[in-house]
């Protein structure tokens, strides 16, 4: 018991000291101001958590520039209110709301299915929604909340939307995946045998771990996309200390103190959104120039664990197994996976009662996804070779 209390206390102390360090550096630095961005007419963007805070400011700015923005949020009332506010400010804005609960893998799949039914391109995916310091708990799929909302839900969302991103990107105007991360990743650890933090749970540690996982995924995804020569980039962005509702689960005395300090010293949501928007929209960041980890308008180096290829690969593969261990209702998912180790693979995963089991070989890059109703239950996982003459566009 004592060791558990000490573990939680130490994780909290480390996170608060890091927060103090980041705040001091933020106050001593010149805040990045977003330069004028080009019009985004004809482009489509998905913004998770776009009903408030940084996500709202990103959605608002993109809509102002002419992009068709989809706000994904679990709170329908707040999401629709955000759409109305943006449309009231910009009468020509194209903004839609679709319900998305990242704590539910079924909800993620339903969001993707609804989006794909619209037959639209997808140029920008902003994985922005997140939680911090929530009480210990498990999602309906059995995952720790920080791990599911901050990382695994976005992992699955990105995976299922990759075909849209790839088909929408062009060499001179690539599609972009932008992950809103945090400097808290510096304190994170990846324990592949305990991603649910079940051995010694700490809300502070779980938050840091989820942010590290996010950056590892972002880096590995970019490498896989570049290896396949796809017109899509992936990056992570640290918006800094921003005055949003993210801190609502702080211990009450700390929350009251934080509220007073934030109004004076933290960035506003619009300021926090500046680097996120820069990574998503700037013509200067096409291709490799847009990859990596960004903070305050510039690319920065991260901690050594984030660039460890073995950790990246193992987390990637473990995340696949986790995402497809979900037990859903009658969704048939067909994923045609791109070339990996000289093979083309096709994987079918059926919904109700299905369990994902890793087949021999490693995972490749995702290609086309489609969904249809299947009344069949029971586990089904088929791995087959496809013709090597298949074009990249058809993958």
GROMACS .gro file of C-alpha atoms in nm:
model
  395
    1UNK     CA    1   0.000   0.000   0.000
    2UNK     CA    2   0.278   0.242   0.096
    3UNK     CA    3   0.466   0.174  -0.228
    4UNK     CA    4   0.149   0.244  -0.432
    5UNK     CA    5   0.088   0.574  -0.251
    6UNK     CA    6   0.451   0.673  -0.300
    7UNK     CA    7   0.433   0.582  -0.671
    8UNK     CA    8   0.127   0.802  -0.721
    9UNK     CA    9   0.274   1.089  -0.520
   10UNK     CA   10   0.603   1.076  -0.709
   11UNK     CA   11   0.426   1.077  -1.047
   12UNK     CA   12   0.220   1.380  -0.941
   13UNK     CA   13   0.524   1.570  -0.813
   14UNK     CA   14   0.718   1.503  -1.134
   15UNK     CA   15   0.431   1.621  -1.353
   16UNK     CA   16   0.372   1.939  -1.154
   17UNK     CA   17   0.744   2.024  -1.153
   18UNK     CA   18   0.755   1.969  -1.529
   19UNK     CA   19   0.449   2.191  -1.567
   20UNK     CA   20   0.623   2.464  -1.368
   21UNK     CA   21   0.933   2.433  -1.585
   22UNK     CA   22   0.727   2.452  -1.906
   23UNK     CA   23   0.534   2.754  -1.778
   24UNK     CA   24   0.854   2.942  -1.690
   25UNK     CA   25   1.004   2.868  -2.033
   26UNK     CA   26   0.679   2.972  -2.196
   27UNK     CA   27   0.681   3.304  -2.014
   28UNK     CA   28   1.043   3.370  -2.110
   29UNK     CA   29   0.988   3.288  -2.477
   30UNK     CA   30   0.825   3.496  -2.746
   31UNK     CA   31   0.487   3.344  -2.823
   32UNK     CA   32   0.445   3.217  -3.176
   33UNK     CA   33   0.197   3.410  -3.386
   34UNK     CA   34   0.032   3.231  -3.674
   35UNK     CA   35   0.121   3.395  -4.007
   36UNK     CA   36  -0.142   3.439  -4.274
   37UNK     CA   37  -0.242   3.100  -4.410
   38UNK     CA   38  -0.369   3.037  -4.766
   39UNK     CA   39  -0.731   2.966  -4.845
   40UNK     CA   40  -0.840   2.606  -4.790
   41UNK     CA   41  -1.134   2.597  -5.032
   42UNK     CA   42  -1.219   2.244  -5.138
   43UNK     CA   43  -1.030   2.083  -4.850
   44UNK     CA   44  -1.192   1.872  -4.580
   45UNK     CA   45  -1.072   1.847  -4.221
   46UNK     CA   46  -1.174   1.631  -3.923
   47UNK     CA   47  -1.108   1.786  -3.581
   48UNK     CA   48  -1.163   1.572  -3.272
   49UNK     CA   49  -1.259   1.767  -2.962
   50UNK     CA   50  -1.351   2.060  -3.183
   51UNK     CA   51  -1.634   2.178  -2.960
   52UNK     CA   52  -1.413   2.372  -2.717
   53UNK     CA   53  -1.062   2.491  -2.637
   54UNK     CA   54  -0.785   2.445  -2.890
   55UNK     CA   55  -0.997   2.220  -3.112
   56UNK     CA   56  -1.268   2.485  -3.143
   57UNK     CA   57  -1.017   2.754  -3.237
   58UNK     CA   58  -0.864   2.524  -3.500
   59UNK     CA   59  -1.206   2.436  -3.645
   60UNK     CA   60  -1.309   2.801  -3.643
   61UNK     CA   61  -0.994   2.917  -3.824
   62UNK     CA   62  -1.007   2.640  -4.083
   63UNK     CA   63  -1.372   2.717  -4.156
   64UNK     CA   64  -1.283   3.085  -4.191
   65UNK     CA   65  -1.030   2.988  -4.459
   66UNK     CA   66  -1.291   2.790  -4.654
   67UNK     CA   67  -1.226   2.432  -4.543
   68UNK     CA   68  -1.517   2.196  -4.482
   69UNK     CA   69  -1.471   2.105  -4.115
   70UNK     CA   70  -1.614   1.806  -3.930
   71UNK     CA   71  -1.617   1.841  -3.553
   72UNK     CA   72  -1.600   1.508  -3.374
   73UNK     CA   73  -1.711   1.518  -3.011
   74UNK     CA   74  -1.893   1.294  -2.765
   75UNK     CA   75  -2.110   1.580  -2.638
   76UNK     CA   76  -2.370   1.641  -2.907
   77UNK     CA   77  -2.513   1.953  -2.742
   78UNK     CA   78  -2.174   2.124  -2.717
   79UNK     CA   79  -2.075   2.007  -3.065
   80UNK     CA   80  -2.384   2.150  -3.231
   81UNK     CA   81  -2.345   2.472  -3.031
   82UNK     CA   82  -1.989   2.505  -3.162
   83UNK     CA   83  -2.114   2.461  -3.519
   84UNK     CA   84  -2.375   2.732  -3.468
   85UNK     CA   85  -2.120   2.975  -3.321
   86UNK     CA   86  -1.884   2.930  -3.615
   87UNK     CA   87  -2.163   2.963  -3.872
   88UNK     CA   88  -2.291   3.275  -3.697
   89UNK     CA   89  -1.944   3.431  -3.714
   90UNK     CA   90  -1.878   3.319  -4.074
   91UNK     CA   91  -2.201   3.282  -4.267
   92UNK     CA   92  -2.033   3.091  -4.552
   93UNK     CA   93  -1.861   2.843  -4.319
   94UNK     CA   94  -1.902   2.472  -4.393
   95UNK     CA   95  -1.905   2.302  -4.054
   96UNK     CA   96  -2.066   1.975  -3.952
   97UNK     CA   97  -2.088   1.780  -3.630
   98UNK     CA   98  -2.058   1.404  -3.595
   99UNK     CA   99  -2.071   1.228  -3.262
  100UNK     CA  100  -1.743   1.066  -3.165
  101UNK     CA  101  -1.665   0.906  -2.830
  102UNK     CA  102  -1.299   0.808  -2.829
  103UNK     CA  103  -1.357   0.596  -2.519
  104UNK     CA  104  -1.563   0.362  -2.739
  105UNK     CA  105  -1.404   0.181  -3.033
  106UNK     CA  106  -1.754   0.112  -3.164
  107UNK     CA  107  -1.820   0.487  -3.170
  108UNK     CA  108  -1.495   0.542  -3.361
  109UNK     CA  109  -1.600   0.289  -3.623
  110UNK     CA  110  -1.946   0.442  -3.652
  111UNK     CA  111  -1.792   0.787  -3.699
  112UNK     CA  112  -1.570   0.657  -3.979
  113UNK     CA  113  -1.858   0.474  -4.146
  114UNK     CA  114  -2.076   0.788  -4.139
  115UNK     CA  115  -1.794   1.002  -4.275
  116UNK     CA  116  -1.717   0.760  -4.558
  117UNK     CA  117  -2.082   0.747  -4.661
  118UNK     CA  118  -2.050   1.115  -4.755
  119UNK     CA  119  -1.789   1.023  -5.019
  120UNK     CA  120  -1.570   1.324  -4.938
  121UNK     CA  121  -1.194   1.368  -4.952
  122UNK     CA  122  -0.998   1.410  -4.629
  123UNK     CA  123  -0.701   1.644  -4.633
  124UNK     CA  124  -0.644   1.709  -4.263
  125UNK     CA  125  -0.700   1.488  -3.960
  126UNK     CA  126  -0.643   1.663  -3.630
  127UNK     CA  127  -0.631   1.421  -3.337
  128UNK     CA  128  -0.689   1.682  -3.070
  129UNK     CA  129  -0.938   1.552  -2.811
  130UNK     CA  130  -0.795   1.440  -2.479
  131UNK     CA  131  -0.845   1.391  -2.107
  132UNK     CA  132  -0.612   1.444  -1.813
  133UNK     CA  133  -0.606   1.314  -1.457
  134UNK     CA  134  -0.944   1.141  -1.477
  135UNK     CA  135  -1.020   0.897  -1.191
  136UNK     CA  136  -0.912   0.539  -1.244
  137UNK     CA  137  -1.157   0.355  -1.466
  138UNK     CA  138  -1.204   0.136  -1.770
  139UNK     CA  139  -1.385   0.204  -2.096
  140UNK     CA  140  -1.659  -0.023  -2.232
  141UNK     CA  141  -1.383  -0.203  -2.424
  142UNK     CA  142  -1.181  -0.263  -2.107
  143UNK     CA  143  -0.905  -0.007  -2.163
  144UNK     CA  144  -0.769   0.251  -1.920
  145UNK     CA  145  -0.937   0.585  -1.997
  146UNK     CA  146  -0.627   0.795  -2.076
  147UNK     CA  147  -0.487   0.519  -2.298
  148UNK     CA  148  -0.816   0.484  -2.487
  149UNK     CA  149  -0.917   0.849  -2.532
  150UNK     CA  150  -0.576   1.010  -2.581
  151UNK     CA  151  -0.416   0.733  -2.783
  152UNK     CA  152  -0.596   0.414  -2.888
  153UNK     CA  153  -0.916   0.582  -3.011
  154UNK     CA  154  -0.711   0.818  -3.225
  155UNK     CA  155  -0.493   0.530  -3.344
  156UNK     CA  156  -0.799   0.345  -3.473
  157UNK     CA  157  -0.956   0.661  -3.618
  158UNK     CA  158  -0.638   0.740  -3.811
  159UNK     CA  159  -0.597   0.383  -3.932
  160UNK     CA  160  -0.952   0.364  -4.066
  161UNK     CA  161  -0.928   0.703  -4.239
  162UNK     CA  162  -0.589   0.649  -4.399
  163UNK     CA  163  -0.733   0.551  -4.735
  164UNK     CA  164  -0.920   0.883  -4.751
  165UNK     CA  165  -0.607   1.074  -4.655
  166UNK     CA  166  -0.391   0.892  -4.911
  167UNK     CA  167  -0.633   0.936  -5.199
  168UNK     CA  168  -0.677   1.306  -5.117
  169UNK     CA  169  -0.308   1.394  -5.093
  170UNK     CA  170  -0.092   1.512  -5.382
  171UNK     CA  171   0.286   1.549  -5.401
  172UNK     CA  172   0.258   1.929  -5.393
  173UNK     CA  173  -0.023   1.931  -5.136
  174UNK     CA  174   0.002   1.634  -4.902
  175UNK     CA  175  -0.266   1.526  -4.658
  176UNK     CA  176  -0.170   1.576  -4.294
  177UNK     CA  177  -0.225   1.395  -3.967
  178UNK     CA  178  -0.162   1.628  -3.672
  179UNK     CA  179  -0.160   1.489  -3.318
  180UNK     CA  180  -0.201   1.736  -3.032
  181UNK     CA  181   0.043   1.613  -2.772
  182UNK     CA  182   0.209   1.746  -2.458
  183UNK     CA  183   0.550   1.798  -2.300
  184UNK     CA  184   0.424   1.548  -2.039
  185UNK     CA  185   0.542   1.274  -2.277
  186UNK     CA  186   0.890   1.330  -2.132
  187UNK     CA  187   0.777   1.153  -1.814
  188UNK     CA  188   0.595   0.871  -1.990
  189UNK     CA  189   0.686   0.504  -2.006
  190UNK     CA  190   0.566   0.236  -2.244
  191UNK     CA  191   0.508  -0.095  -2.068
  192UNK     CA  192   0.376  -0.321  -2.339
  193UNK     CA  193   0.271  -0.583  -2.086
  194UNK     CA  194   0.074  -0.324  -1.885
  195UNK     CA  195  -0.064  -0.056  -2.117
  196UNK     CA  196  -0.371  -0.035  -1.891
  197UNK     CA  197  -0.154   0.073  -1.594
  198UNK     CA  198  -0.307  -0.207  -1.389
  199UNK     CA  199   0.003  -0.293  -1.187
  200UNK     CA  200   0.048   0.045  -1.016
  201UNK     CA  201  -0.208   0.299  -1.136
  202UNK     CA  202  -0.144   0.671  -1.122
  203UNK     CA  203  -0.364   0.917  -1.313
  204UNK     CA  204  -0.062   1.145  -1.358
  205UNK     CA  205   0.151   0.860  -1.490
  206UNK     CA  206  -0.125   0.728  -1.715
  207UNK     CA  207  -0.164   1.070  -1.877
  208UNK     CA  208   0.211   1.095  -1.944
  209UNK     CA  209   0.221   0.740  -2.082
  210UNK     CA  210  -0.066   0.811  -2.324
  211UNK     CA  211   0.109   1.121  -2.456
  212UNK     CA  212   0.431   0.929  -2.513
  213UNK     CA  213   0.235   0.661  -2.699
  214UNK     CA  214   0.084   0.933  -2.916
  215UNK     CA  215   0.425   1.063  -3.023
  216UNK     CA  216   0.562   0.714  -3.087
  217UNK     CA  217   0.262   0.642  -3.309
  218UNK     CA  218   0.294   0.975  -3.491
  219UNK     CA  219   0.661   0.912  -3.571
  220UNK     CA  220   0.613   0.551  -3.680
  221UNK     CA  221   0.310   0.636  -3.893
  222UNK     CA  222   0.510   0.900  -4.078
  223UNK     CA  223   0.793   0.656  -4.144
  224UNK     CA  224   0.552   0.394  -4.279
  225UNK     CA  225   0.380   0.646  -4.505
  226UNK     CA  226   0.709   0.777  -4.643
  227UNK     CA  227   0.837   0.424  -4.697
  228UNK     CA  228   0.526   0.357  -4.907
  229UNK     CA  229   0.568   0.688  -5.092
  230UNK     CA  230   0.219   0.805  -4.993
  231UNK     CA  231   0.131   1.179  -5.005
  232UNK     CA  232   0.053   1.196  -4.632
  233UNK     CA  233   0.259   1.328  -4.341
  234UNK     CA  234   0.223   1.282  -3.968
  235UNK     CA  235   0.346   1.507  -3.689
  236UNK     CA  236   0.289   1.583  -3.321
  237UNK     CA  237   0.236   1.929  -3.173
  238UNK     CA  238   0.281   2.055  -2.818
  239UNK     CA  239   0.054   2.360  -2.778
  240UNK     CA  240   0.207   2.454  -2.442
  241UNK     CA  241   0.025   2.548  -2.122
  242UNK     CA  242  -0.317   2.660  -2.242
  243UNK     CA  243  -0.618   2.782  -2.043
  244UNK     CA  244  -0.873   2.511  -2.130
  245UNK     CA  245  -1.101   2.268  -1.948
  246UNK     CA  246  -0.831   1.999  -1.961
  247UNK     CA  247  -0.743   2.073  -1.599
  248UNK     CA  248  -1.093   2.016  -1.462
  249UNK     CA  249  -0.995   1.694  -1.283
  250UNK     CA  250  -0.725   1.854  -1.071
  251UNK     CA  251  -0.762   1.822  -0.694
  252UNK     CA  252  -1.002   2.104  -0.594
  253UNK     CA  253  -0.749   2.335  -0.417
  254UNK     CA  254  -0.507   2.294  -0.707
  255UNK     CA  255  -0.784   2.354  -0.960
  256UNK     CA  256  -0.879   2.680  -0.792
  257UNK     CA  257  -0.517   2.794  -0.786
  258UNK     CA  258  -0.465   2.682  -1.145
  259UNK     CA  259  -0.773   2.873  -1.259
  260UNK     CA  260  -0.635   3.198  -1.119
  261UNK     CA  261  -0.286   3.140  -1.257
  262UNK     CA  262  -0.411   3.028  -1.599
  263UNK     CA  263  -0.602   3.347  -1.665
  264UNK     CA  264  -0.285   3.546  -1.605
  265UNK     CA  265  -0.002   3.328  -1.736
  266UNK     CA  266  -0.131   3.049  -1.962
  267UNK     CA  267  -0.185   3.082  -2.335
  268UNK     CA  268  -0.535   3.148  -2.459
  269UNK     CA  269  -0.693   2.868  -2.669
  270UNK     CA  270  -0.634   3.080  -2.982
  271UNK     CA  271  -0.264   3.113  -2.894
  272UNK     CA  272  -0.244   2.742  -2.819
  273UNK     CA  273  -0.398   2.665  -3.157
  274UNK     CA  274  -0.136   2.866  -3.349
  275UNK     CA  275   0.128   2.593  -3.384
  276UNK     CA  276  -0.140   2.329  -3.445
  277UNK     CA  277  -0.278   2.534  -3.734
  278UNK     CA  278   0.073   2.601  -3.864
  279UNK     CA  279   0.148   2.228  -3.875
  280UNK     CA  280  -0.185   2.156  -4.044
  281UNK     CA  281  -0.194   2.438  -4.301
  282UNK     CA  282   0.144   2.594  -4.373
  283UNK     CA  283   0.273   2.552  -4.732
  284UNK     CA  284   0.623   2.570  -4.585
  285UNK     CA  285   0.572   2.232  -4.418
  286UNK     CA  286   0.499   2.016  -4.719
  287UNK     CA  287   0.647   1.666  -4.715
  288UNK     CA  288   0.934   1.587  -4.478
  289UNK     CA  289   0.947   1.946  -4.356
  290UNK     CA  290   0.616   1.894  -4.177
  291UNK     CA  291   0.714   1.581  -3.986
  292UNK     CA  292   0.843   1.555  -3.631
  293UNK     CA  293   0.751   1.723  -3.305
  294UNK     CA  294   0.650   2.089  -3.304
  295UNK     CA  295   0.624   2.347  -3.027
  296UNK     CA  296   0.590   2.725  -3.036
  297UNK     CA  297   0.608   2.735  -3.415
  298UNK     CA  298   0.926   2.532  -3.462
  299UNK     CA  299   1.039   2.173  -3.477
  300UNK     CA  300   1.201   2.048  -3.159
  301UNK     CA  301   1.386   1.741  -3.048
  302UNK     CA  302   1.208   1.505  -2.813
  303UNK     CA  303   1.330   1.255  -2.556
  304UNK     CA  304   1.528   0.948  -2.679
  305UNK     CA  305   1.245   0.695  -2.618
  306UNK     CA  306   1.029   0.865  -2.883
  307UNK     CA  307   1.278   0.778  -3.158
  308UNK     CA  308   1.340   0.419  -3.054
  309UNK     CA  309   1.236   0.213  -3.361
  310UNK     CA  310   1.183  -0.106  -3.164
  311UNK     CA  311   0.946   0.062  -2.917
  312UNK     CA  312   0.762   0.231  -3.203
  313UNK     CA  313   0.713  -0.097  -3.387
  314UNK     CA  314   0.609  -0.299  -3.082
  315UNK     CA  315   0.358  -0.035  -2.974
  316UNK     CA  316   0.223  -0.021  -3.332
  317UNK     CA  317   0.167  -0.396  -3.340
  318UNK     CA  318   0.027  -0.412  -2.986
  319UNK     CA  319  -0.214  -0.131  -3.071
  320UNK     CA  320  -0.341  -0.326  -3.370
  321UNK     CA  321  -0.415  -0.625  -3.151
  322UNK     CA  322  -0.584  -0.402  -2.893
  323UNK     CA  323  -0.798  -0.216  -3.147
  324UNK     CA  324  -0.919  -0.535  -3.311
  325UNK     CA  325  -0.987  -0.724  -2.990
  326UNK     CA  326  -1.304  -0.507  -2.971
  327UNK     CA  327  -1.631  -0.699  -2.978
  328UNK     CA  328  -1.879  -0.509  -3.192
  329UNK     CA  329  -2.215  -0.551  -3.357
  330UNK     CA  330  -2.227  -0.680  -3.709
  331UNK     CA  331  -1.961  -0.464  -3.866
  332UNK     CA  332  -1.751  -0.630  -4.129
  333UNK     CA  333  -1.419  -0.457  -4.180
  334UNK     CA  334  -1.204  -0.528  -4.478
  335UNK     CA  335  -0.856  -0.384  -4.464
  336UNK     CA  336  -0.632  -0.419  -4.764
  337UNK     CA  337  -0.291  -0.363  -4.626
  338UNK     CA  338  -0.010  -0.225  -4.838
  339UNK     CA  339   0.323  -0.383  -4.918
  340UNK     CA  340   0.530  -0.499  -4.622
  341UNK     CA  341   0.823  -0.739  -4.660
  342UNK     CA  342   0.737  -0.784  -5.030
  343UNK     CA  343   0.380  -0.908  -4.977
  344UNK     CA  344   0.034  -0.768  -5.031
  345UNK     CA  345  -0.203  -0.875  -4.762
  346UNK     CA  346  -0.578  -0.865  -4.719
  347UNK     CA  347  -0.732  -0.901  -4.377
  348UNK     CA  348  -1.101  -0.944  -4.298
  349UNK     CA  349  -1.218  -0.894  -3.944
  350UNK     CA  350  -1.581  -0.968  -3.865
  351UNK     CA  351  -1.768  -0.788  -3.591
  352UNK     CA  352  -1.976  -0.960  -3.326
  353UNK     CA  353  -1.770  -1.215  -3.138
  354UNK     CA  354  -1.464  -1.146  -3.350
  355UNK     CA  355  -1.124  -1.135  -3.195
  356UNK     CA  356  -0.817  -1.006  -3.371
  357UNK     CA  357  -0.531  -1.253  -3.370
  358UNK     CA  358  -0.195  -1.162  -3.512
  359UNK     CA  359  -0.103  -1.370  -3.813
  360UNK     CA  360   0.254  -1.457  -3.916
  361UNK     CA  361   0.441  -1.160  -4.053
  362UNK     CA  362   0.425  -0.795  -3.965
  363UNK     CA  363   0.167  -0.528  -4.025
  364UNK     CA  364   0.191  -0.316  -4.335
  365UNK     CA  365   0.044   0.011  -4.439
  366UNK     CA  366  -0.328   0.041  -4.446
  367UNK     CA  367  -0.518   0.088  -4.767
  368UNK     CA  368  -0.887   0.078  -4.855
  369UNK     CA  369  -1.148   0.034  -4.587
  370UNK     CA  370  -1.514  -0.042  -4.634
  371UNK     CA  371  -1.786  -0.159  -4.401
  372UNK     CA  372  -2.103  -0.356  -4.445
  373UNK     CA  373  -2.344  -0.546  -4.226
  374UNK     CA  374  -2.262  -0.904  -4.149
  375UNK     CA  375  -2.503  -1.122  -3.960
  376UNK     CA  376  -2.241  -1.384  -3.895
  377UNK     CA  377  -2.092  -1.421  -3.553
  378UNK     CA  378  -1.791  -1.605  -3.434
  379UNK     CA  379  -1.423  -1.534  -3.482
  380UNK     CA  380  -1.305  -1.486  -3.836
  381UNK     CA  381  -0.964  -1.367  -3.944
  382UNK     CA  382  -0.838  -1.441  -4.293
  383UNK     CA  383  -0.500  -1.352  -4.432
  384UNK     CA  384  -0.448  -1.385  -4.808
  385UNK     CA  385  -0.198  -1.274  -5.066
  386UNK     CA  386  -0.320  -1.028  -5.326
  387UNK     CA  387  -0.182  -0.971  -5.672
  388UNK     CA  388   0.151  -0.792  -5.670
  389UNK     CA  389   0.046  -0.589  -5.974
  390UNK     CA  390  -0.218  -0.402  -5.770
  391UNK     CA  391  -0.165  -0.027  -5.800
  392UNK     CA  392  -0.106   0.190  -5.498
  393UNK     CA  393  -0.425   0.384  -5.569
  394UNK     CA  394  -0.631   0.066  -5.534
  395UNK     CA  395  -0.473  -0.043  -5.209
   0.00000   0.00000   0.00000
